[in-house]
XYZ file of C-alpha atoms in Angstrom:
292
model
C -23.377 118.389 19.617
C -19.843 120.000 19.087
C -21.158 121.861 15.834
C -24.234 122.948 18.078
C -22.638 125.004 20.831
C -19.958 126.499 18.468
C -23.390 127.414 16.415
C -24.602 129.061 19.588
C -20.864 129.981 21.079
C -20.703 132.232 18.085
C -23.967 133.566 18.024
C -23.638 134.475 21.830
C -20.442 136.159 20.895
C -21.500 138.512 18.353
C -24.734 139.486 20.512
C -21.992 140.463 23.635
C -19.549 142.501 21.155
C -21.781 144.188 18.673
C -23.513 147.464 20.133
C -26.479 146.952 17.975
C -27.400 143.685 16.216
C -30.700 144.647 14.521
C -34.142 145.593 14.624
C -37.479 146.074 12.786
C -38.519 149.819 14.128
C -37.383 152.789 12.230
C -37.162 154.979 15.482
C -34.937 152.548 17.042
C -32.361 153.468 14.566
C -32.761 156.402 12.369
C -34.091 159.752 12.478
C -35.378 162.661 9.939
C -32.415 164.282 8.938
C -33.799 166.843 6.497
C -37.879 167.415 5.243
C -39.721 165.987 8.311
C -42.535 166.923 7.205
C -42.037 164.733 3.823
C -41.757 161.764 6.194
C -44.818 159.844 6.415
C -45.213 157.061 9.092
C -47.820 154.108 8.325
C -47.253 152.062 11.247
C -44.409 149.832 10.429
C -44.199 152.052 7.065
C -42.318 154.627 6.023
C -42.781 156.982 3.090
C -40.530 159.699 1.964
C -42.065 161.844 -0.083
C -40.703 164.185 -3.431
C -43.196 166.768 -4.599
C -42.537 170.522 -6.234
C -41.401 171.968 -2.444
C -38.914 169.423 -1.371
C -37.401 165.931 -1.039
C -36.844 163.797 2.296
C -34.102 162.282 3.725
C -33.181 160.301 6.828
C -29.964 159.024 9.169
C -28.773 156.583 11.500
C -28.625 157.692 14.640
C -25.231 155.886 15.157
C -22.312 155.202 12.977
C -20.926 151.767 12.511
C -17.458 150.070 11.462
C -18.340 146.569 9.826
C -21.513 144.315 9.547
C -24.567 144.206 7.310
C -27.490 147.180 6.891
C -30.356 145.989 5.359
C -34.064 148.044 4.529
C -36.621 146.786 2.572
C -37.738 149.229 -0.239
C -40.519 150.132 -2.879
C -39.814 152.180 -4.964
C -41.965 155.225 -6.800
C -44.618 154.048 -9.020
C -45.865 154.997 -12.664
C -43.809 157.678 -13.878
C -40.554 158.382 -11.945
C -38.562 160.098 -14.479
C -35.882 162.528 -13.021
C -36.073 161.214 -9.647
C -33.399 159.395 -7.395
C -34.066 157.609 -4.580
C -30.648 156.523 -2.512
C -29.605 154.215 0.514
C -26.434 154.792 1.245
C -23.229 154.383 4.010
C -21.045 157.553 4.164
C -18.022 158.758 6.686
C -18.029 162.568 7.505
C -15.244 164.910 6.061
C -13.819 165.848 2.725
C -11.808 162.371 2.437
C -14.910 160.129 3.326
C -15.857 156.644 2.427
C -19.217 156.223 1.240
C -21.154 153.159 -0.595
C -23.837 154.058 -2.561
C -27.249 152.593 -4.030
C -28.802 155.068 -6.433
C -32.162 154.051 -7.854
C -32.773 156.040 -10.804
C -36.316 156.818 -12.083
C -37.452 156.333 -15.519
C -40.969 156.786 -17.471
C -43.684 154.389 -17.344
C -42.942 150.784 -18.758
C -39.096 151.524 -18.634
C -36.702 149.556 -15.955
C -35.356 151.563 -12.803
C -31.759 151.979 -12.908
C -29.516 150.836 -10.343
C -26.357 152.888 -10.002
C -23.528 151.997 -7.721
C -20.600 154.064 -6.731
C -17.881 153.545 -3.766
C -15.982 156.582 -2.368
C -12.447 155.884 -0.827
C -10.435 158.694 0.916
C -12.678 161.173 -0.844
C -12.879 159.187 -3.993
C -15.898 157.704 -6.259
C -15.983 158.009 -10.135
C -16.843 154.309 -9.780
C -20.086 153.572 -10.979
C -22.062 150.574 -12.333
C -25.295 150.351 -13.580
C -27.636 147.522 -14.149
C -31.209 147.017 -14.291
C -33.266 145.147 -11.751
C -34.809 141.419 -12.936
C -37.824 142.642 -11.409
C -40.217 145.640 -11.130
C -38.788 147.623 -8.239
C -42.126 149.130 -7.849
C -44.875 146.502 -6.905
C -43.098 144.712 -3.910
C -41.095 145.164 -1.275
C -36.754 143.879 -1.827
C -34.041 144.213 0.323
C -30.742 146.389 -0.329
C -27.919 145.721 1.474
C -24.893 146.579 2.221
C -21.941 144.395 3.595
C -18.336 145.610 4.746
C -15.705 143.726 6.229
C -11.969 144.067 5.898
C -11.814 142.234 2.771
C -14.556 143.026 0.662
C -17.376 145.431 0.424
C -20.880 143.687 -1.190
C -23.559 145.216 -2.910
C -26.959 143.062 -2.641
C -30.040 142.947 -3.709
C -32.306 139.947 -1.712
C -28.997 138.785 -1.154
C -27.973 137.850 -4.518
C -24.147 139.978 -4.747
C -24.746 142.931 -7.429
C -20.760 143.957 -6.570
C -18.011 143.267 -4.607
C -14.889 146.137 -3.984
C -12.328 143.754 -2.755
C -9.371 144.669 0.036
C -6.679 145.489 -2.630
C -4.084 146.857 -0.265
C -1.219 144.339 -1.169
C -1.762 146.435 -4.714
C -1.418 149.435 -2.959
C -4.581 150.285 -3.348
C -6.212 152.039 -0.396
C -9.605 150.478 0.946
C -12.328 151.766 3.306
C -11.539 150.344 6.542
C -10.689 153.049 9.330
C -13.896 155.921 9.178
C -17.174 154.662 10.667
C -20.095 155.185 8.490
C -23.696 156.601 9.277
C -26.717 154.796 7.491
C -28.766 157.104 5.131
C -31.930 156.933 2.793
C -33.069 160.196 0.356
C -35.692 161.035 -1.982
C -34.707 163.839 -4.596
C -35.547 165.539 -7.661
C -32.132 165.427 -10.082
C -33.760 165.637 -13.857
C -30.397 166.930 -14.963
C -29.127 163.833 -15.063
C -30.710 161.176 -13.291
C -33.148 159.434 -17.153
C -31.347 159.164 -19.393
C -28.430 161.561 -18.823
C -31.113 164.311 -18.055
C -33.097 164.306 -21.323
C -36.189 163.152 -20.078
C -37.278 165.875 -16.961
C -39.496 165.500 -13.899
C -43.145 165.372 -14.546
C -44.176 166.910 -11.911
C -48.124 166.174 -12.548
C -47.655 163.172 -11.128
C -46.300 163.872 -8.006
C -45.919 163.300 -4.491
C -43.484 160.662 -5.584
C -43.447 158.679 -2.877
C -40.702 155.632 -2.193
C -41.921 153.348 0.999
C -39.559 151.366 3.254
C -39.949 148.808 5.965
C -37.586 146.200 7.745
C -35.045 148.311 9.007
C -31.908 146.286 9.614
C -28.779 146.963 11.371
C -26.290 144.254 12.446
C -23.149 146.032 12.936
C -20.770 147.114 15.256
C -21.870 150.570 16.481
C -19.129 153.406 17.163
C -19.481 155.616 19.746
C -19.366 159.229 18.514
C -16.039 159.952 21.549
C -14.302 157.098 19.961
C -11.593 158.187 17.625
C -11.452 156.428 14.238
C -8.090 154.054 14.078
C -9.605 153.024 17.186
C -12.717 151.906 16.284
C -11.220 150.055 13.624
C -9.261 148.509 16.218
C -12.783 147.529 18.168
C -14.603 146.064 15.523
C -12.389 143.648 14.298
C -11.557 140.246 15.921
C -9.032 139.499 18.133
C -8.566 136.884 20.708
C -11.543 135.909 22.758
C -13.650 138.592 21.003
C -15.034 136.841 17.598
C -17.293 139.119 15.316
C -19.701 137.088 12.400
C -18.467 139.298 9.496
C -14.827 138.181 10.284
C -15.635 134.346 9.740
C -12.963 132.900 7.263
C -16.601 131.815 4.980
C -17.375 135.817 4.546
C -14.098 136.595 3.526
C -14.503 136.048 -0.043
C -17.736 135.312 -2.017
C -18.824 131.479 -2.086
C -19.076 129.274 -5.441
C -22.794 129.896 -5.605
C -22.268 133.849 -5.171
C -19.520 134.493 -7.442
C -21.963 132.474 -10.485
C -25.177 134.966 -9.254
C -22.383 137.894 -9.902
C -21.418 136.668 -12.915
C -25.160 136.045 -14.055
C -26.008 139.684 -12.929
C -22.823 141.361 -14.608
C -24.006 139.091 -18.005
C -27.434 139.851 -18.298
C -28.636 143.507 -16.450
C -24.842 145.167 -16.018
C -25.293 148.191 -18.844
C -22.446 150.490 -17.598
C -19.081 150.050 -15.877
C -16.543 152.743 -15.041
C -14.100 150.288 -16.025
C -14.855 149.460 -19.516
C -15.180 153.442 -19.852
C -12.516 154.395 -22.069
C -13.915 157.479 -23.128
C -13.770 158.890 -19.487
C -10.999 156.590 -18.506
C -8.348 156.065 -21.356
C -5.940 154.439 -19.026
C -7.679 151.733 -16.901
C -8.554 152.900 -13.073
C -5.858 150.662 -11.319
C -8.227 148.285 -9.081
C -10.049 147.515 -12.572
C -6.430 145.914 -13.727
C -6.469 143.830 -10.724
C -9.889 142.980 -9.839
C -11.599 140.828 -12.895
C -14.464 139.902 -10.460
């Protein structure tokens, strides 16, 4: 009975102290930010849409500090070479945070791309690419993002594509102190998006159109008059106030996470900034310390 009302103690908790937990409806959270007329709503569907006049894009309506964002994505059909489609978390300013998901078209038959990158103080040059164990295309999977103070986590239906760890003993810095808006885009970038930009946008095939559903926030929203270091201060636990991304299980990734890593790294990884010698002859610094 004990475990039961902790269970529900907890749960109680983090519906008091986070200013959003979650929700299906796009309109609860987000909004066109760019192209609303590329934005096509189907009910509980939405479809941005890429064709020769423009992409689409949209944001959060809030910013958040910790937690998990989830959506639920299909990506373009048939021939997508040269497009991108991206979910992303980004501060504002010229020494932003931002952790990205980068889906990267290719021609009928070939794999989409995943490419990751992670922005700190203004940052990136940190990207990984692997290829999906499924077609990205034909069903709906969810892409999230998860950010606490000691790890950020990449995943796709919750298996762990990446982890960014807390390396600040290293003196490393880490994203912890800019809240981050929630945002989605459909573009054309055939310069380099297949296969470093040799294959080019067909554009007989378009609209390409990329289609999202189960829009998921469970976060700790930041009021846009709050100043930063104090909505760091906000979001993370202290005394009575308990949030569910600071429970001592979430601080690092569990036995049967850090083998679906490994499996993922071993069998769809095909680029890593830090095995890059051409571009990096002396190892980045948080690749020296972080073998994950």
């Amino acid at each position: 009975m004990a475990v039961s009302v902790s269970v529900f103690l907890g749960f109680f908790l983090g519906l008091v102290f986070v200013g959003l937990v979650s929700s299906a409806k796009f309109d609860q959270l987000f909004q066109a930010s760019w192209a609303n007329d590329h934005l096509v709503y189907e009910g509980e569907l939405l479809k941005l849409k890429l064709d020769h006049y423009s992409g689409a894009g949209f944001s959060s309506k809030s910013r958040y500090m910790f937690g998990k964002v989830t959506i639920q994505i299909k990506l373009v059909e048939g021939d997508s070479a040269g497009t991108v489609t991206a979910f992303y978390m980004s501060s504002d300013g010229p020494n932003h945070n931002e952790f990205d998901f980068e889906f990267l078209g290719n021609t009928t038959g070939e794999p989409y791309t995943i490419q990751t990158n992670i922005y700190v103080n203004g940052v990136g040059n940190r990207e990984q690419r692997l290829n999906l164990w499924f077609d990205p295309t034909k069903e709906f999977h969810s892409y999230s993002l998860f950010w606490n103070q000691r790890h950020v986590l990449f995943l796709v239906d919750d298996t762990p594509i990446r982890v960014h760890p807390n390396m600040e003993n290293k003196g490393l810095p880490f994203p912890k102190d800019q809240p981050m808006g929630v945002y989605s885009s459909i573009w054309n970038a055939d310069d380099w998006a297949t296969q470093g930009g040799r294959v080019k946008t067909d554009w007989s095939h378009a609209p390409f159109i990329a289609t999202y559903t189960g829009f998921e926030i469970d976060a700790c929203e930041v009021p846009a008059s709050v100043a930063a270091t104090e909505s760091a201060k906000n979001c993370s636990s202290s005394g009575v106030k308990r949030y569910w991304w600071d429970e001592p299980t979430l601080a690092e990734l569990n036995v049967h996470q850090s083998h679906q890593l490994k499996w993922v790294k071993a069998r769809h990884m095909t680029y890593d900034y830090c095995t890059d010698t051409a571009r990096f002859p002396v190892m980045p610094l948080e690749c020296v310390h972080h073998r994950h």
